[in-house]
XYZ file of C-alpha atoms in Angstrom:
600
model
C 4.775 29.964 5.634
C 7.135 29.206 2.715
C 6.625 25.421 3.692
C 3.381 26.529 2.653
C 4.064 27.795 -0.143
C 6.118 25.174 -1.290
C 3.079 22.596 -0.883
C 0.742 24.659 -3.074
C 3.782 24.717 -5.840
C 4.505 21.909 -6.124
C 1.253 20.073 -6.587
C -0.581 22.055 -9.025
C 2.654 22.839 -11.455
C 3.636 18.933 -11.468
C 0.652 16.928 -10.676
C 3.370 13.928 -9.908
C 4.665 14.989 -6.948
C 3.868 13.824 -3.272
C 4.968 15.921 -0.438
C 4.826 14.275 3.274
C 5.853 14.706 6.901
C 7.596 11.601 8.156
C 6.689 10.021 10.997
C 8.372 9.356 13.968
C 9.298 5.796 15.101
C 9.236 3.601 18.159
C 11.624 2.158 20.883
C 15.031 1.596 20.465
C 17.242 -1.658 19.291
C 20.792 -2.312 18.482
C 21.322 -3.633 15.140
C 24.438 -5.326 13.645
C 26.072 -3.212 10.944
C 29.698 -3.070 9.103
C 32.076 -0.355 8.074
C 30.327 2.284 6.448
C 30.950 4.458 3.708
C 31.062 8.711 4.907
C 31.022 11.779 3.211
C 31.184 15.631 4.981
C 30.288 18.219 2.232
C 32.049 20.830 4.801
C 28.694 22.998 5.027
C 29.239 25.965 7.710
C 28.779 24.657 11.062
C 25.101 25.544 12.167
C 21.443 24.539 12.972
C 21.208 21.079 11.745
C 18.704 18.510 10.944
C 19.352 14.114 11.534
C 17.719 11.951 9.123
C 18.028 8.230 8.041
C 17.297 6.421 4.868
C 16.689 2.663 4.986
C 16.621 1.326 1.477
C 16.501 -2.091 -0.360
C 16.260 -3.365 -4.180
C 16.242 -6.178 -6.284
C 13.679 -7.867 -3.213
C 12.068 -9.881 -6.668
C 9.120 -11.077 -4.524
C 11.392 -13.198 -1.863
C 8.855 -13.517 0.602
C 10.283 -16.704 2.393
C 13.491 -16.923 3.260
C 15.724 -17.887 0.282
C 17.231 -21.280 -0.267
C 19.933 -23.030 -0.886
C 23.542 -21.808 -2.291
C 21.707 -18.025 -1.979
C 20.402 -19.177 1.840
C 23.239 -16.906 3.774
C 25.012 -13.568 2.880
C 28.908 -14.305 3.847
C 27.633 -17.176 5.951
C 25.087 -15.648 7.586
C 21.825 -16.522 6.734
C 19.615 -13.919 5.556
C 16.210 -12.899 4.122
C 12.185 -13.558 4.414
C 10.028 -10.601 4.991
C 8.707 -11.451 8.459
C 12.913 -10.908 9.287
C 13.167 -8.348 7.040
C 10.040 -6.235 8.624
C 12.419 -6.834 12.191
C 15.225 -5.271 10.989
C 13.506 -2.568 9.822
C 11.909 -1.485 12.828
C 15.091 -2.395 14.597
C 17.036 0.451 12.508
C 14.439 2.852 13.116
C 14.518 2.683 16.615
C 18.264 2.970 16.531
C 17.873 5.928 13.781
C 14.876 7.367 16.506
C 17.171 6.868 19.653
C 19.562 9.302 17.708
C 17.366 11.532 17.274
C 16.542 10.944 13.510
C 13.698 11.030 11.536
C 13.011 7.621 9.113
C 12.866 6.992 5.539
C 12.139 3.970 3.663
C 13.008 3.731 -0.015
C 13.647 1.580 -2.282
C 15.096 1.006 -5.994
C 13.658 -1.017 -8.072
C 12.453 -4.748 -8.955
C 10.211 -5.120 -5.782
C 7.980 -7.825 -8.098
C 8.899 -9.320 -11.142
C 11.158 -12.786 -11.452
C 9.291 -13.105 -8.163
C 8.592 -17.335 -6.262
C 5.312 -18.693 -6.711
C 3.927 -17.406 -3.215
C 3.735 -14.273 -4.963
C 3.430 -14.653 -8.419
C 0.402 -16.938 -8.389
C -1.506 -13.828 -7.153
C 0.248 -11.417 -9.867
C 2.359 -10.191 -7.223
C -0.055 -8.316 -5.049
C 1.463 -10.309 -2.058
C 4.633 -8.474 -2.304
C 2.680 -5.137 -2.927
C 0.646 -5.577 0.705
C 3.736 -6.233 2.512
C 5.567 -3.713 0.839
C 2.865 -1.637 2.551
C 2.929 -3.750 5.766
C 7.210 -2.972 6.046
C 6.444 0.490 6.033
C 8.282 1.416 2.232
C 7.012 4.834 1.647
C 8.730 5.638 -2.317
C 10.695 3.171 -4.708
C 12.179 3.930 -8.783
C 10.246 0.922 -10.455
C 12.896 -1.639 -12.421
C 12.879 -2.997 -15.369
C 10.974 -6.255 -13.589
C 8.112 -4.144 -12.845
C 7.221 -4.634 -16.329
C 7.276 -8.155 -16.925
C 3.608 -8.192 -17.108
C 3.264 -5.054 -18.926
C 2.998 -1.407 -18.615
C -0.778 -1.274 -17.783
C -0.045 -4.373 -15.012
C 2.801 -1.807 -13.492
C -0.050 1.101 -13.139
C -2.946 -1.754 -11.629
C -0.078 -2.613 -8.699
C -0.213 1.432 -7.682
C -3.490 2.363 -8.211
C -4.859 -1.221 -7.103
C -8.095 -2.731 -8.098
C -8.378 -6.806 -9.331
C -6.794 -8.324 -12.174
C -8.838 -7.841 -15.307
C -8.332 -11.830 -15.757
C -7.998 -13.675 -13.002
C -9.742 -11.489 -10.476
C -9.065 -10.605 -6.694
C -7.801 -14.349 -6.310
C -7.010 -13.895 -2.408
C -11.382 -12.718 -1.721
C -10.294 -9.301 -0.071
C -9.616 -7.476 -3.069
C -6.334 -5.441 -3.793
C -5.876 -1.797 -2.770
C -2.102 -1.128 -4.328
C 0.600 0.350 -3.115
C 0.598 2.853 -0.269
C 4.251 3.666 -1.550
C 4.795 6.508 -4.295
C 6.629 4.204 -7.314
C 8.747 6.812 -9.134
C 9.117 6.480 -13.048
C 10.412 9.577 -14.233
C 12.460 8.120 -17.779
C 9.426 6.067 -18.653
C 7.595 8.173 -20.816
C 4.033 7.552 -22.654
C 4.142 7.840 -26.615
C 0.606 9.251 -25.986
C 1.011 11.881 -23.341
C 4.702 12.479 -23.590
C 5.075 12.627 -19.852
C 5.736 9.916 -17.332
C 3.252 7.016 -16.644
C 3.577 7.661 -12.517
C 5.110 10.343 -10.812
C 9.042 11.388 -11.515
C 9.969 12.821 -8.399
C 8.503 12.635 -4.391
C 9.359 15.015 -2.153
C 9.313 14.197 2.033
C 9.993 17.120 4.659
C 12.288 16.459 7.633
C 11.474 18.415 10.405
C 10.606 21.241 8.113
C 13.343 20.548 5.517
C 12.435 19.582 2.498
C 14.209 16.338 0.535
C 13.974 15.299 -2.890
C 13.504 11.873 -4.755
C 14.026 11.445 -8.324
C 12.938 7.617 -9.444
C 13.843 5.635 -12.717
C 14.660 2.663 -14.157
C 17.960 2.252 -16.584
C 17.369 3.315 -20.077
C 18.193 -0.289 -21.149
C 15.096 -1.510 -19.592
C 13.722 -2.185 -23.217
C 16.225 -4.691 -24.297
C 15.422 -7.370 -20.744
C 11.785 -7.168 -20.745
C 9.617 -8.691 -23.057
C 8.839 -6.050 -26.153
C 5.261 -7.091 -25.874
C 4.377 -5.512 -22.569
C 6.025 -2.034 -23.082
C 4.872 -0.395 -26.761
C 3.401 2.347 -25.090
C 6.165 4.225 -23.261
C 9.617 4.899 -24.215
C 12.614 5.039 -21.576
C 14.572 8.064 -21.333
C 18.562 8.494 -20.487
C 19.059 8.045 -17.048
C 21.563 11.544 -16.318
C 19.502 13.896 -18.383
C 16.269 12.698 -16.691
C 17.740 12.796 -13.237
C 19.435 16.911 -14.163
C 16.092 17.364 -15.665
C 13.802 16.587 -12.380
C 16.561 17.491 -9.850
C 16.312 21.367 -12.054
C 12.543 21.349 -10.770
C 13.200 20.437 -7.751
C 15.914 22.910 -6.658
C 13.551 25.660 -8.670
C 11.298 24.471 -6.015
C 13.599 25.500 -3.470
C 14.858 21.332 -2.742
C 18.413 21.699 -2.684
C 19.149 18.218 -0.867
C 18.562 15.431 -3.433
C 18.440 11.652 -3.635
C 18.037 9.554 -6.954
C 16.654 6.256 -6.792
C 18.007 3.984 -9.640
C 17.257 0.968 -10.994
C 20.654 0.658 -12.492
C 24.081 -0.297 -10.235
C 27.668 -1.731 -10.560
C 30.001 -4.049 -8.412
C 32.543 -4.115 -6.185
C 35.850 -6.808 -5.901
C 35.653 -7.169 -2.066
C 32.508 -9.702 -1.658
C 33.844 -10.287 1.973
C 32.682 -6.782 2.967
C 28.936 -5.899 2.281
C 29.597 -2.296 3.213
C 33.170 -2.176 1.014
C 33.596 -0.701 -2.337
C 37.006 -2.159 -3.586
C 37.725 -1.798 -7.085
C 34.357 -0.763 -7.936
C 32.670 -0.077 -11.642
C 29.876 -0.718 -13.189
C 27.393 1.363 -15.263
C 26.522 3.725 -12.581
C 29.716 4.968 -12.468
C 29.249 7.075 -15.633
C 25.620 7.750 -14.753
C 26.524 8.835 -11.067
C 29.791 10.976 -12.428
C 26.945 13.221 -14.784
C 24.597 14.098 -11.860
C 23.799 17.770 -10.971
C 26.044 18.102 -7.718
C 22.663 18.538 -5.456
C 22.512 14.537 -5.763
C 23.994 13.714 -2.736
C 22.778 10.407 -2.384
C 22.204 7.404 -5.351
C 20.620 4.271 -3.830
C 20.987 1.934 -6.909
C 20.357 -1.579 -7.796
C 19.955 -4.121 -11.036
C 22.784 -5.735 -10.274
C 22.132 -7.598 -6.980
C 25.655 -6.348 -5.639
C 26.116 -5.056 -2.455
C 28.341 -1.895 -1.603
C 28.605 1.351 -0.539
C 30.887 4.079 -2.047
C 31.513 7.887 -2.351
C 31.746 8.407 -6.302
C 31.972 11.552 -8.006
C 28.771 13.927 -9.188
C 29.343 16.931 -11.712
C 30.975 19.213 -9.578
C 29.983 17.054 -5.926
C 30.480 13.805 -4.474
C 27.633 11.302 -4.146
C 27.294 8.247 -1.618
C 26.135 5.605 -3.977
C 24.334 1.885 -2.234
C 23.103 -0.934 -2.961
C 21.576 -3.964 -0.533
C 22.059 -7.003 -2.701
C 18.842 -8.542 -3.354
C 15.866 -10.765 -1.487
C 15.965 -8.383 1.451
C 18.900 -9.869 2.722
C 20.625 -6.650 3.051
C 19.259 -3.162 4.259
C 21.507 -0.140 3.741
C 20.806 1.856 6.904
C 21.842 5.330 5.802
C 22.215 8.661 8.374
C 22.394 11.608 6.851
C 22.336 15.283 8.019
C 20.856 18.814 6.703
C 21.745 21.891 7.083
C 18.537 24.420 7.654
C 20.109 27.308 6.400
C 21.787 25.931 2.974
C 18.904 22.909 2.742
C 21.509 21.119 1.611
C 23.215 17.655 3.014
C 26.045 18.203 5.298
C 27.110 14.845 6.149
C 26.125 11.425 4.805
C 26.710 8.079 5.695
C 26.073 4.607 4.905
C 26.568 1.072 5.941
C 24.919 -2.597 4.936
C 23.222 -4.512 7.785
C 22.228 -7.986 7.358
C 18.609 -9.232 7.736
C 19.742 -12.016 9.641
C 17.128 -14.822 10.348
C 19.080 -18.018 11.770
C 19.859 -19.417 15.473
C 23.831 -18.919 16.518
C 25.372 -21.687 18.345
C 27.361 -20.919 21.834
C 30.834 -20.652 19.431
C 29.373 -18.194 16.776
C 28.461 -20.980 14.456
C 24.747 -21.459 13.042
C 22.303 -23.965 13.911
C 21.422 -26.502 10.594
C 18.865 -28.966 10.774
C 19.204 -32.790 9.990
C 19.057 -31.331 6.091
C 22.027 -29.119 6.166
C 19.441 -25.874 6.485
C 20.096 -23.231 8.429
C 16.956 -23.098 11.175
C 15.724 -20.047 11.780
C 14.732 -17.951 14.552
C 11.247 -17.397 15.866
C 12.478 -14.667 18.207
C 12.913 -12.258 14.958
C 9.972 -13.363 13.392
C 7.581 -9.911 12.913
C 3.981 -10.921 13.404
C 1.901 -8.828 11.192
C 4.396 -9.580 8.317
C 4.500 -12.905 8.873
C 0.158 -13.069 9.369
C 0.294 -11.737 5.487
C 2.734 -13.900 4.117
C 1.110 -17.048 5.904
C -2.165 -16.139 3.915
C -0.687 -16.843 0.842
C 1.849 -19.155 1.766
C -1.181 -21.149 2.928
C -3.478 -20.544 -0.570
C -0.508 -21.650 -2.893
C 0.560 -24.899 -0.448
C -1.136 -27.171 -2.383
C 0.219 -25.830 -5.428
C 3.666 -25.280 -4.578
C 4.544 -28.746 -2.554
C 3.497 -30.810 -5.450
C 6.085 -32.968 -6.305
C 6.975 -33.082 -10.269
C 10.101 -34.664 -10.647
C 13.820 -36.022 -9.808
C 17.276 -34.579 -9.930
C 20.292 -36.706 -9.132
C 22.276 -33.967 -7.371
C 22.396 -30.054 -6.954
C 21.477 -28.626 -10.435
C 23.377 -24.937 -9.993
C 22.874 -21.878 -12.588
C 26.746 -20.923 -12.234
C 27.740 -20.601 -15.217
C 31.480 -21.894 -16.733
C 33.745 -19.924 -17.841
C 32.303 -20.941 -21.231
C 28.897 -18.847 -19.918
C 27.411 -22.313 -20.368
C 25.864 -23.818 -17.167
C 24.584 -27.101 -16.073
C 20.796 -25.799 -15.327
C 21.061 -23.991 -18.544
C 21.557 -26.842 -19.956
C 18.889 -28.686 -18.408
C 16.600 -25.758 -19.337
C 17.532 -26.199 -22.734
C 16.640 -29.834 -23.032
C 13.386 -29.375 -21.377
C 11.766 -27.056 -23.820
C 13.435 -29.137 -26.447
C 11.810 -32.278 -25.723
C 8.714 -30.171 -24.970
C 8.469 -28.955 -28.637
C 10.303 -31.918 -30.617
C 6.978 -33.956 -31.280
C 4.459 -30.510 -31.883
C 6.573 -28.517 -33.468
C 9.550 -30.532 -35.075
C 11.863 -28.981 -32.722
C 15.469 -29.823 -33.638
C 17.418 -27.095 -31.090
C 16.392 -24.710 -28.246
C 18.426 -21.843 -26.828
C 17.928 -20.447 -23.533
C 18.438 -16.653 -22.347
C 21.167 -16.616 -18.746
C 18.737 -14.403 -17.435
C 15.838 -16.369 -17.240
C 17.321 -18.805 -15.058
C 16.818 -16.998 -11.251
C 18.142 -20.195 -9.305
C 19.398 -23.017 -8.713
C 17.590 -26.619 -8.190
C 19.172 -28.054 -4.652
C 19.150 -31.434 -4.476
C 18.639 -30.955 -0.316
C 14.302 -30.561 0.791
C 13.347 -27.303 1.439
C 10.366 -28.342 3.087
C 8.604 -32.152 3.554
C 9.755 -33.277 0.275
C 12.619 -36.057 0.307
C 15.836 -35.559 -1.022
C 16.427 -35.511 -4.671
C 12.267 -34.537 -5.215
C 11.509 -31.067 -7.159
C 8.423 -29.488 -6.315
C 6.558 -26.890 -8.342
C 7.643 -23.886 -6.018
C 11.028 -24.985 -6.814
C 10.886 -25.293 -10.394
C 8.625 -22.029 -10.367
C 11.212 -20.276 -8.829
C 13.508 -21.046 -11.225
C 11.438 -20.416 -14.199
C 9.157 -17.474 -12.781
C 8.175 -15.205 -15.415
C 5.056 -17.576 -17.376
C 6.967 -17.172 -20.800
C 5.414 -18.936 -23.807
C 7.343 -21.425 -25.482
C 7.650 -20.547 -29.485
C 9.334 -22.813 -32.233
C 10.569 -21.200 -35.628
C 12.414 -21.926 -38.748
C 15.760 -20.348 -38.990
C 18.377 -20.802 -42.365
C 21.564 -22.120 -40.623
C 23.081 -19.053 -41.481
C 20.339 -17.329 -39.691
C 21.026 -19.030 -36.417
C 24.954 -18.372 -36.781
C 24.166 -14.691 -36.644
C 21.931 -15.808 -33.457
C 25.113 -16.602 -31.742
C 26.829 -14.331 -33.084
C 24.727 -11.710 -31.843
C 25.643 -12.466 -28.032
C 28.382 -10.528 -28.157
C 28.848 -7.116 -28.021
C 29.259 -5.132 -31.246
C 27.183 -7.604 -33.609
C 23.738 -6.682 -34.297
C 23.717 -3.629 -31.877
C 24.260 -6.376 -28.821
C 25.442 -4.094 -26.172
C 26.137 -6.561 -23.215
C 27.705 -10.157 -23.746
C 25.038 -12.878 -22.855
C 25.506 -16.514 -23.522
C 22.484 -18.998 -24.229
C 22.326 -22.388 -22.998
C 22.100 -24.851 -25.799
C 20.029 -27.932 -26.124
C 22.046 -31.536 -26.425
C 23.499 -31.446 -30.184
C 24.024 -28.176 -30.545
C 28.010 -27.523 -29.992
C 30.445 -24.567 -31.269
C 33.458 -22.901 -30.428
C 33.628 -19.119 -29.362
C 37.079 -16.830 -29.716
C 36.950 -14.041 -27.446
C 39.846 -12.321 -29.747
C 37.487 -12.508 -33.253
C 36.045 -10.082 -34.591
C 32.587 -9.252 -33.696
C 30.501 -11.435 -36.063
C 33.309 -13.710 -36.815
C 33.836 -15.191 -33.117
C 31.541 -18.439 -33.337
C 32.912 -21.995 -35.505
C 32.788 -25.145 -35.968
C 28.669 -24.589 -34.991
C 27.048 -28.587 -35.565
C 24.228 -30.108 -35.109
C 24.563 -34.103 -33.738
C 27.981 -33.813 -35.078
C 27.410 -32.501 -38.622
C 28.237 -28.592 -39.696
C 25.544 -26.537 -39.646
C 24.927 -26.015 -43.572
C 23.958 -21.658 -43.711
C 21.468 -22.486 -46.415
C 19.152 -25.399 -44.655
C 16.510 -24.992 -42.061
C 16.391 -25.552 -38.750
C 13.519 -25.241 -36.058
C 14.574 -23.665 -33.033
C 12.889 -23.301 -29.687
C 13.224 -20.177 -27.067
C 10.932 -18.655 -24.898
C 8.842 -15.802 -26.567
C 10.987 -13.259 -24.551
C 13.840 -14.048 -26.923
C 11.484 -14.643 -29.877
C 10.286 -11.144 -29.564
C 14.047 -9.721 -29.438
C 14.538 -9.434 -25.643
C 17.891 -9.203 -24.490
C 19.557 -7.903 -27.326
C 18.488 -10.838 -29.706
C 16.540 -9.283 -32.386
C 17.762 -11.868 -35.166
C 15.438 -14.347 -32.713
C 12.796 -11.889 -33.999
C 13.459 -12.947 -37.787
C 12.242 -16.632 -37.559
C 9.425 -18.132 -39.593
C 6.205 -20.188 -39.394
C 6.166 -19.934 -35.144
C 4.201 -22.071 -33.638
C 3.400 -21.871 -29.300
C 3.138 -24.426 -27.223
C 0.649 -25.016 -24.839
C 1.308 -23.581 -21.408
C 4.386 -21.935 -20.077
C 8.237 -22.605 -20.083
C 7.976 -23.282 -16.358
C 5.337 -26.361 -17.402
C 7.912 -27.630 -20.122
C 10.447 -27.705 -17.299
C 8.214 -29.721 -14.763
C 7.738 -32.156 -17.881
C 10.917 -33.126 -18.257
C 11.536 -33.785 -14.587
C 8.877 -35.924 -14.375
C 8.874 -37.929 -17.452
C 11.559 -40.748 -16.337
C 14.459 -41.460 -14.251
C 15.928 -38.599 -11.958
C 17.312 -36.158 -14.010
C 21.527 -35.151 -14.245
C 23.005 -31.614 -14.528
C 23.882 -31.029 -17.820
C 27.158 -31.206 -18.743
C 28.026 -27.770 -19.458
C 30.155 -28.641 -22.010
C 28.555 -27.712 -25.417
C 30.197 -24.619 -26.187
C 33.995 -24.554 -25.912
C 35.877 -21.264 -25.420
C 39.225 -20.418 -27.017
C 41.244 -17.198 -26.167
């Protein structure tokens, strides 16, 4: 009866929240796991209830198996949602042969940064298997609004794309999942833009979800997309929902944040060595009810016990591209409805072919070959549909590299596809717009180019999936006039405490630009000796400067990018002044990575 009761509350009063039975799995598997994290919140000894969460973040779209330098977690190759959908069901059975009921969740940047295979169809790939993996509730990230606030309400509500249409012919139904946004608030309504909080019974006991991105979320997406909502601080919206929730007699509480740390011990998926991070604060402000954070952002992986306000929290995170699941067993007890006892471990998606002495099997290339045995059908029949459609597209050949072009960055922050990067859109924009520099935002660069085939091409050939995939997000290219003094404060403003920057990022700099940091200055007095081709920068000429128009706009901290004058836009995107520049001569270098110099 008070289940009952509870049903009819919560509905009506909050008109956001979703309450479910969840159902029961099938046969069981053994699945490969590592040490896991355990907490026992000493509850008196009494009827219990078994659950299990199985979460993931950060999965960006990574529909086929990733690539390259990020092909293997540890050594172990990893990833691609038809292996991915395996291990799920795999972990369920296990969690089912224990007797406990199943939860999938997730926490954050499902879409967003995403490879062509999705984003060529505005991501609703990754939405339909999403569905097709069984997720059931997810906090959105601050990727779910790369294409805007109203794009982010279209993938949950479904319907076609008010441009390009229902581009796959059988139209797009959204998410089955609940996506939770409870710190992204409308200017308009003054209430969240999709439900804050979910709330799933477990054989008759209920369990809470609060979802959110981190408050920061304003300052990595592009301004344009998200004037409509404000985002909220992540503790007092968590305290704020969790309140309801216990008022609504849900006592056993799990956030779901898009917001995460690190750990030192990248040997041990499951470890947390020497952990920190910004969840540390967030996690250490939670109402003690919290007993479980499932986190993300920052494509770590770990598992810890941290410290609540007045409790202790488990607090996970899989990595990223579904190469990780955190297979989490918890249990309740009936009388308290509170967790008792919560544990958690990372299990690798693994997707490759051992040899007879533990080894994996390569190909002729160097890739690892993977393994039809753990291939999921139905997942694999959805991805093939659009990994058929975007073929022609994505195998197209546009250019040369000499060797492996790699994002890792020096210790200077400077790195050789940065570099590249920066060149491109330089030589894009030099005849149309009398480019004479262009800066490019870390961030925007989501891989590396290998120099190995990832699929028929021969060695040293880029196709457009490739370059896509390193250049995914379709931002314009914009050229404005800055006074050199102007762009010194540009630089300036990538380090923390100048300009309100709030998290030290480095941009890659086209050929000719070169100056010298001092991580000891001041803030606003670390750059010098800034030149252009050799000659000082004079603070009272003008220069034209190319970024992308997330940095234009003031993304990532840079809102003296926002001050420029007389922009002009380029035709297409920065992923077409990329493809440009590999294809306009000979086979193109890494960059040299050595334009900015870094004193102590």
């Amino acid at each position: 009866m008070r289940h009952r009761v509870l049903s009819r509350l919560v509905v009506p009063a909050l008109a956001l929240a979703v309450i479910a039975v969840i159902p029961q799995t099938s046969s069981p598997a053994a699945a490969t796991g590592l040490t896991p994290v355990s907490v026992n919140y000493g509850l008196p000894h009494g009827s219990t209830v078994k659950g299990q969460f199985l979460s993931y973040n950060d999965f960006h779209g990574a529909i086929d198996p990733p690539a390259g330098s990020g092909a293997a977690v540890n050594g172990t190759p990893a990833g691609g949602v038809e292996y991915l959908a395996t291990w799920l069901k795999k972990l369920r059975a296990e969690g089912r042969a224990d007797g406990r009921s199943t939860l999938t969740v997730g926490a954050g940047d499902l879409i967003g940064a995403t490879p062509l295979v999705s984003a060529a169809f505005h991501d609703e790939p990754t939405i339909e298997l999403m569905n097709e993996v069984g997720l059931q509730v997810s906090s959105v990230g601050n990727h779910e609004f790369d294409e805007g606030v109203d794009e982010l309400l279209r993938m949950q509500r479904g319907g076609c794309h008010p441009v390009d249409g229902c581009q796959d012919g059988d139209g797009f139904r959204g998410a089955k999942f609940t996506y939770l946004a409870a710190n992204t608030i409308s200017k308009r309504t003054k209430l969240p833009i999709l439900p804050p909080i979910d709330i799933k019974l477990v054989n008759g006991v209920p369990v809470g979800f609060v979802g959110m991105t981190l408050e920061g979320t304003p300052g990595i997406v592009n301004p344009a997309g998200i004037q409509s909502v404000t985002f909220a601080d992540e503790v007092e919206t968590a305290n704020k929902w969790g309140n309801v929730l216990k008022l609504l007699g849900v006592k056993a509480q799990v956030l779901l944040v898009h917001e995460g740390g690190g750990q030192g011990n990248t040997a041990d998926p499951s470890g947390c060595a020497n952990f920190s991070g910004p969840i540390v604060p967030i996690v250490a402000g939670l109402n003690p009810e919290f007993g479980l954070v499932v986190s993300g952002h920052t494509h770590r992986f770990y598992s810890c016990s941290l410290p609540t306000r007045g409790g202790t929290a488990v607090v996970t995170s899989a990595g990223s591209n579904g190469q990780l699941i955190t297979d989490i067993d918890y249990t309740l007890d009936k009388r308290t409805r509170k967790f008792a006892a919560i544990a958690a471990r990372n299990v690798i998606v693994e997707n490759g072919v051992r040899n007879p002495d533990g080894t994996w099997q390569t190909d002729a290339a160097g890739a690892f070959v993977k393994n039809p045995a753990t291939v999921d059908a139905n997942a694999k029949r959805v991805a093939d549909k659009y990994r058929v459609a975007v073929a022609p597209i994505a195998n197209r050949v546009v250019g040369q590299i000499t060797g492996d072009i790699v994002r890792d960055a020096r210790p200077s922050g400077e790195s050789p596809l940065g570099d590249v990067i920066a060149d491109a859109q330089l030589a894009y924009t030099r005849t149309s717009a009398s480019a004479q520099i262009a800066l490019m935002n870390p961030g925007g660069v989501r891989a590396s180019l290998a120099y190995a085939p990832s699929g028929a091409e021969a060695r040293g050939a880029v196709t457009y999936g490739e370059a896509f995939t390193v250049q995914p997000f379709n931002n314009l290219v914009v050229t404005q006039t800055f006074t050199g003094a102007q762009l010194e404060n540009v630089l300036e403003q990538q380090f923390v405490g100048f300009g309100g920057q709030t998290t030290q990022r480095i941009l890659q700099p086209s050929a000719g630009l070169t100056y010298t940091y001092s991580t000891s200055a001041a803030p606003g007095s670390k750059v010098s000796n800034l030149a252009l081709n050799g000659a000082p920068i004079d603070p009272a000429a003008t220069y034209r400067v190319t970024t992308n128009d997330f940095l234009a706009n003031g993304g990532d901290g840079f809102t003296n990018l926002s001050q420029g004058t007389n922009r002009v836009t380029a035709p297409g995107f920065d992923v077409d002044a990329l493809t440009a520049y590999l294809g306009a001569g000979a086979p193109v270098a890494p960059g040299p990575a050595n334009r900015i110099t870094l004193i102590s």
